[in-house]
GROMACS .gro file of N, CA, C and O in nm:
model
  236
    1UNK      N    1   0.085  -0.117   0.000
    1UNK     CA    2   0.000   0.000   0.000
    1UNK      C    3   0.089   0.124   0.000
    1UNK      O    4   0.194   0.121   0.065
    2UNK      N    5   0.061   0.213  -0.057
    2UNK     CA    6   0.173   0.332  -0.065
    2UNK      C    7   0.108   0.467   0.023
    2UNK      O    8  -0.009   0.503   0.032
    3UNK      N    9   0.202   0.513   0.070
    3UNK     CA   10   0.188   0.616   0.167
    3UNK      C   11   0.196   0.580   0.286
    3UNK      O   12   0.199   0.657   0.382
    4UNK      N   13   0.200   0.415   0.294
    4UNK     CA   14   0.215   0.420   0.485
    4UNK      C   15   0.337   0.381   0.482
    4UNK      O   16   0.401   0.339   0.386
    5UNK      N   17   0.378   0.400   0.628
    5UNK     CA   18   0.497   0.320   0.642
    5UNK      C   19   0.494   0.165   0.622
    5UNK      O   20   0.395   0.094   0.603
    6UNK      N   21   0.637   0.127   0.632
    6UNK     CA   22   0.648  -0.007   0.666
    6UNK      C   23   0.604  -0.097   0.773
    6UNK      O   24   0.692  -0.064   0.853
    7UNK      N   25   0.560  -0.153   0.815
    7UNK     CA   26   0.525  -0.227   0.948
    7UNK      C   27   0.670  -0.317   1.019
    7UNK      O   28   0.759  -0.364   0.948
    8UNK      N   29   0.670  -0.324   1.114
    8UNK     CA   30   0.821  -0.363   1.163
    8UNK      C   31   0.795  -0.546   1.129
    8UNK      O   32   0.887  -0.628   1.126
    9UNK      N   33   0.672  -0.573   1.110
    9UNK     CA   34   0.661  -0.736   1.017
    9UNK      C   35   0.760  -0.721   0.882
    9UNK      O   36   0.854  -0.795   0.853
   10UNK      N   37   0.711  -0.602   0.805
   10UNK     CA   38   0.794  -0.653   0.693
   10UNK      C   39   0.912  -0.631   0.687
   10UNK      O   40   0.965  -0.700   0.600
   11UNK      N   41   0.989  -0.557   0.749
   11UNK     CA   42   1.144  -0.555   0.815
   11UNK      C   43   1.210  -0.689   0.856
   11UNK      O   44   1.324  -0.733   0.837
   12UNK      N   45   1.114  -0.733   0.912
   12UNK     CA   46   1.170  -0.918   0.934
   12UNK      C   47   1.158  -0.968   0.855
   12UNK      O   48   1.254  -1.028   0.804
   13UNK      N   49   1.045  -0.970   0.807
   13UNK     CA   50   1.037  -1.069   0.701
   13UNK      C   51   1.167  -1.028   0.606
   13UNK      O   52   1.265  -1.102   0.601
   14UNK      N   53   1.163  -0.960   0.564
   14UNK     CA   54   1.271  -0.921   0.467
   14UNK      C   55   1.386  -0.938   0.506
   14UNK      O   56   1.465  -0.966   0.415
   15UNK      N   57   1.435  -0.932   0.624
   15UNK     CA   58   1.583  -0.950   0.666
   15UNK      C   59   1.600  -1.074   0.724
   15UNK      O   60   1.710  -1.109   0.767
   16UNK      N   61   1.471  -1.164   0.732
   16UNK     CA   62   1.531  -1.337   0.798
   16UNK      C   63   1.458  -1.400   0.681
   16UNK      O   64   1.446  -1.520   0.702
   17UNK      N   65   1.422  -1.373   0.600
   17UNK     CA   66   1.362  -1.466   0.501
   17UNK      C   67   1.186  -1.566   0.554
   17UNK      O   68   1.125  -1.650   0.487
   18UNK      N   69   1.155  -1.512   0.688
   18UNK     CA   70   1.078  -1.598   0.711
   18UNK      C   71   0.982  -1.480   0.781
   18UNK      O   72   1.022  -1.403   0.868
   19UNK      N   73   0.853  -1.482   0.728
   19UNK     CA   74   0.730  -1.377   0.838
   19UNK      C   75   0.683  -1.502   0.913
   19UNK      O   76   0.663  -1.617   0.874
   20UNK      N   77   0.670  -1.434   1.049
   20UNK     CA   78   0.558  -1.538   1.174
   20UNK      C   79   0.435  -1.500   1.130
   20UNK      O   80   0.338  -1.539   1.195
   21UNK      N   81   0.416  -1.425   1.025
   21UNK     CA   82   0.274  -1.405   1.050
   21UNK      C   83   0.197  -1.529   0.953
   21UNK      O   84   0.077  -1.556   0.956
   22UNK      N   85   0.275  -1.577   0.889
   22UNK     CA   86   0.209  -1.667   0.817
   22UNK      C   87   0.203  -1.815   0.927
   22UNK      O   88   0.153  -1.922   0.890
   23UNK      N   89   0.252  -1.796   1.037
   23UNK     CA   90   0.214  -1.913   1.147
   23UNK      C   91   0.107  -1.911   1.250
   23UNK      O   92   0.055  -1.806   1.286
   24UNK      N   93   0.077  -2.013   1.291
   24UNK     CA   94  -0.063  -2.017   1.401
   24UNK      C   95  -0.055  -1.906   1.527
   24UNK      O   96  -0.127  -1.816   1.569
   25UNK      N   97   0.063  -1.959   1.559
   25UNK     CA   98   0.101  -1.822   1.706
   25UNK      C   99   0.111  -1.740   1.642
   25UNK      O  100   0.142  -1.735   1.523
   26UNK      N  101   0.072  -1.626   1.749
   26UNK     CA  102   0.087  -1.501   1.736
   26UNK      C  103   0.280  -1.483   1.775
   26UNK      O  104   0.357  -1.557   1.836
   27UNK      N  105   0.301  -1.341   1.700
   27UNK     CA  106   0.429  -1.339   1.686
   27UNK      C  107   0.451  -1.174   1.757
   27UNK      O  108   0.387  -1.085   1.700
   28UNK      N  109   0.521  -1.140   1.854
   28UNK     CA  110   0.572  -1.009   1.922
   28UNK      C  111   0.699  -0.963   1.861
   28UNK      O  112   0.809  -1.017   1.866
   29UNK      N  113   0.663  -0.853   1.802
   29UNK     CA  114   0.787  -0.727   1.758
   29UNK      C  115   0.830  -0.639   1.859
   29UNK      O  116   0.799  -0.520   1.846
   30UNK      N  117   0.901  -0.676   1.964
   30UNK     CA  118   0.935  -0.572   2.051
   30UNK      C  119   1.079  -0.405   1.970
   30UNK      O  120   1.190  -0.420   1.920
   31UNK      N  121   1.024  -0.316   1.987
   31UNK     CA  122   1.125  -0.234   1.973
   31UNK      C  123   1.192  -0.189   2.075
   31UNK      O  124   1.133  -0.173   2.182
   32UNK      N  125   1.357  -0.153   2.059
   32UNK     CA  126   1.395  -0.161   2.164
   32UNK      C  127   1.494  -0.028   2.107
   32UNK      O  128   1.574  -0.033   2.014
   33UNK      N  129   1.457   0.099   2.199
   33UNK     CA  130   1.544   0.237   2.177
   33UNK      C  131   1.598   0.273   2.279
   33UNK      O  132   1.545   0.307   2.384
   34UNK      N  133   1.721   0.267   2.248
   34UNK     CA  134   1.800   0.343   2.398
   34UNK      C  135   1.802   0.440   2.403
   34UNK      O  136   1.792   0.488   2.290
   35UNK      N  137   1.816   0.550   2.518
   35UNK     CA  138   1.775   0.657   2.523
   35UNK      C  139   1.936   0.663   2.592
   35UNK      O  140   1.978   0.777   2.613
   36UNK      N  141   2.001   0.580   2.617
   36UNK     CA  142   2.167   0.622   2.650
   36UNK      C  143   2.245   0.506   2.605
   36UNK      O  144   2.211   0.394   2.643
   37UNK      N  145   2.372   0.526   2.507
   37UNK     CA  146   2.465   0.419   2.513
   37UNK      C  147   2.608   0.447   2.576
   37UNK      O  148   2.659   0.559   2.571
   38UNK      N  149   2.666   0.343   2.634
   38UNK     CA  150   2.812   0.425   2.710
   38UNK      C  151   2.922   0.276   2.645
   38UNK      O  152   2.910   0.155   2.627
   39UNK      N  153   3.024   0.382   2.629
   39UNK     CA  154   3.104   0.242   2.603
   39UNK      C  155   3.176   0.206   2.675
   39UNK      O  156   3.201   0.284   2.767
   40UNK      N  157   3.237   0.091   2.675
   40UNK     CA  158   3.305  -0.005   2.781
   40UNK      C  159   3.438  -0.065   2.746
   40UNK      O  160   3.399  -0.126   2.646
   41UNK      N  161   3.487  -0.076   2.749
   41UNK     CA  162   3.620  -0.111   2.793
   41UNK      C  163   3.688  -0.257   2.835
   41UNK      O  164   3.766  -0.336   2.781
   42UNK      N  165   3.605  -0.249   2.976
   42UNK     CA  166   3.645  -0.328   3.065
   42UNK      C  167   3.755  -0.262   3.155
   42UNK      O  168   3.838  -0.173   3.133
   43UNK      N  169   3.724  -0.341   3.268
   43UNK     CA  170   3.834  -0.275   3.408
   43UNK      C  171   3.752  -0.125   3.435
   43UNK      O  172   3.639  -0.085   3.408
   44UNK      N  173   3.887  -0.054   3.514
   44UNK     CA  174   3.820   0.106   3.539
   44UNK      C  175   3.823   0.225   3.458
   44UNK      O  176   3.908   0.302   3.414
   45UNK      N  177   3.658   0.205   3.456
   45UNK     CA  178   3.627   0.328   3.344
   45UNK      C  179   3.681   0.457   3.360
   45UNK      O  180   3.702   0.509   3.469
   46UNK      N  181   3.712   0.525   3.215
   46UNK     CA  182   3.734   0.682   3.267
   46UNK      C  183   3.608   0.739   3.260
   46UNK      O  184   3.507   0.670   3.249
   47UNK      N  185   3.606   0.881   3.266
   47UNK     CA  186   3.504   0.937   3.256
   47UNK      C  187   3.463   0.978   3.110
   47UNK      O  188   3.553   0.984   3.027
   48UNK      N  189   3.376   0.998   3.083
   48UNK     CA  190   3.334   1.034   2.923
   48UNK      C  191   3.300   0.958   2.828
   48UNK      O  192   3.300   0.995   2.711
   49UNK      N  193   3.260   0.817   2.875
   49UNK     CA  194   3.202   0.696   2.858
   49UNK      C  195   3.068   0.726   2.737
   49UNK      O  196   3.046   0.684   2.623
   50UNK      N  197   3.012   0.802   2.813
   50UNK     CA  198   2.860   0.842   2.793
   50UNK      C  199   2.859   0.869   2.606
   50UNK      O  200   2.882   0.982   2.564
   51UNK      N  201   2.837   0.773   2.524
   51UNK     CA  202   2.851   0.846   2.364
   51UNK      C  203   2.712   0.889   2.280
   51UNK      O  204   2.719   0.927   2.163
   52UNK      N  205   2.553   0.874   2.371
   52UNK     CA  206   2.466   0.909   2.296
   52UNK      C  207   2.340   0.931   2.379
   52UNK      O  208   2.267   0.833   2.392
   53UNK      N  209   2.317   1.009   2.419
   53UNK     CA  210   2.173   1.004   2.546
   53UNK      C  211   2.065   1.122   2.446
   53UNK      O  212   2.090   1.222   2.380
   54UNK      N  213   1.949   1.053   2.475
   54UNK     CA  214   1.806   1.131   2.486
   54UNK      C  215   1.817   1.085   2.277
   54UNK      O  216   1.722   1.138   2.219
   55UNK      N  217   1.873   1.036   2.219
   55UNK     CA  218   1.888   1.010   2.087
   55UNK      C  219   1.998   1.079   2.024
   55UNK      O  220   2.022   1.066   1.904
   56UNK      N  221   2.091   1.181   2.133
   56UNK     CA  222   2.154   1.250   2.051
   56UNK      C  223   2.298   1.214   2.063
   56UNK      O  224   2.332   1.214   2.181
   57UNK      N  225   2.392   1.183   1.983
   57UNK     CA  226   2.534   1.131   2.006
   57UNK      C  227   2.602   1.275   2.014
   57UNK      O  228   2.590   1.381   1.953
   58UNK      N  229   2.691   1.218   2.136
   58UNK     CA  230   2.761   1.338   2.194
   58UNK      C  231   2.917   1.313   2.146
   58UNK      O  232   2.964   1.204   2.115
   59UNK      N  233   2.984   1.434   2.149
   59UNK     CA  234   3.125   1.435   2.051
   59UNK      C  235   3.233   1.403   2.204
   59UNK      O  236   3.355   1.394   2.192
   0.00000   0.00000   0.00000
């Protein structure tokens, strides 16, 4: 159908080769947005870890 978006079904489908929707169970699309990423290392962190909060990546 044109003008809507995509549905996050056909995103799967398209990227695993297989839709659940064509199966008996019902199938859950969870989305998952971080609102902070920090990076890691390992051992003791320095400070300034923090590389993207509220959606916005910080320099």
């Amino acid at each position: 159908m044109r003008g809507r978006p995509p549905l996050p079904a056909d995103g799967f489908a398209a990227r695993f080769g297989w839709d659940p929707r064509t199966e008996e169970a019902p199938y859950v699309y969870p989305r998952v947005v971080p609102d902070a990423v920090r990076a890691w290392r390992g051992g003791p962190e320095p400070p300034g870890r923090l590389i993207l909060r509220d959606g916005e990546w910080r320099e």
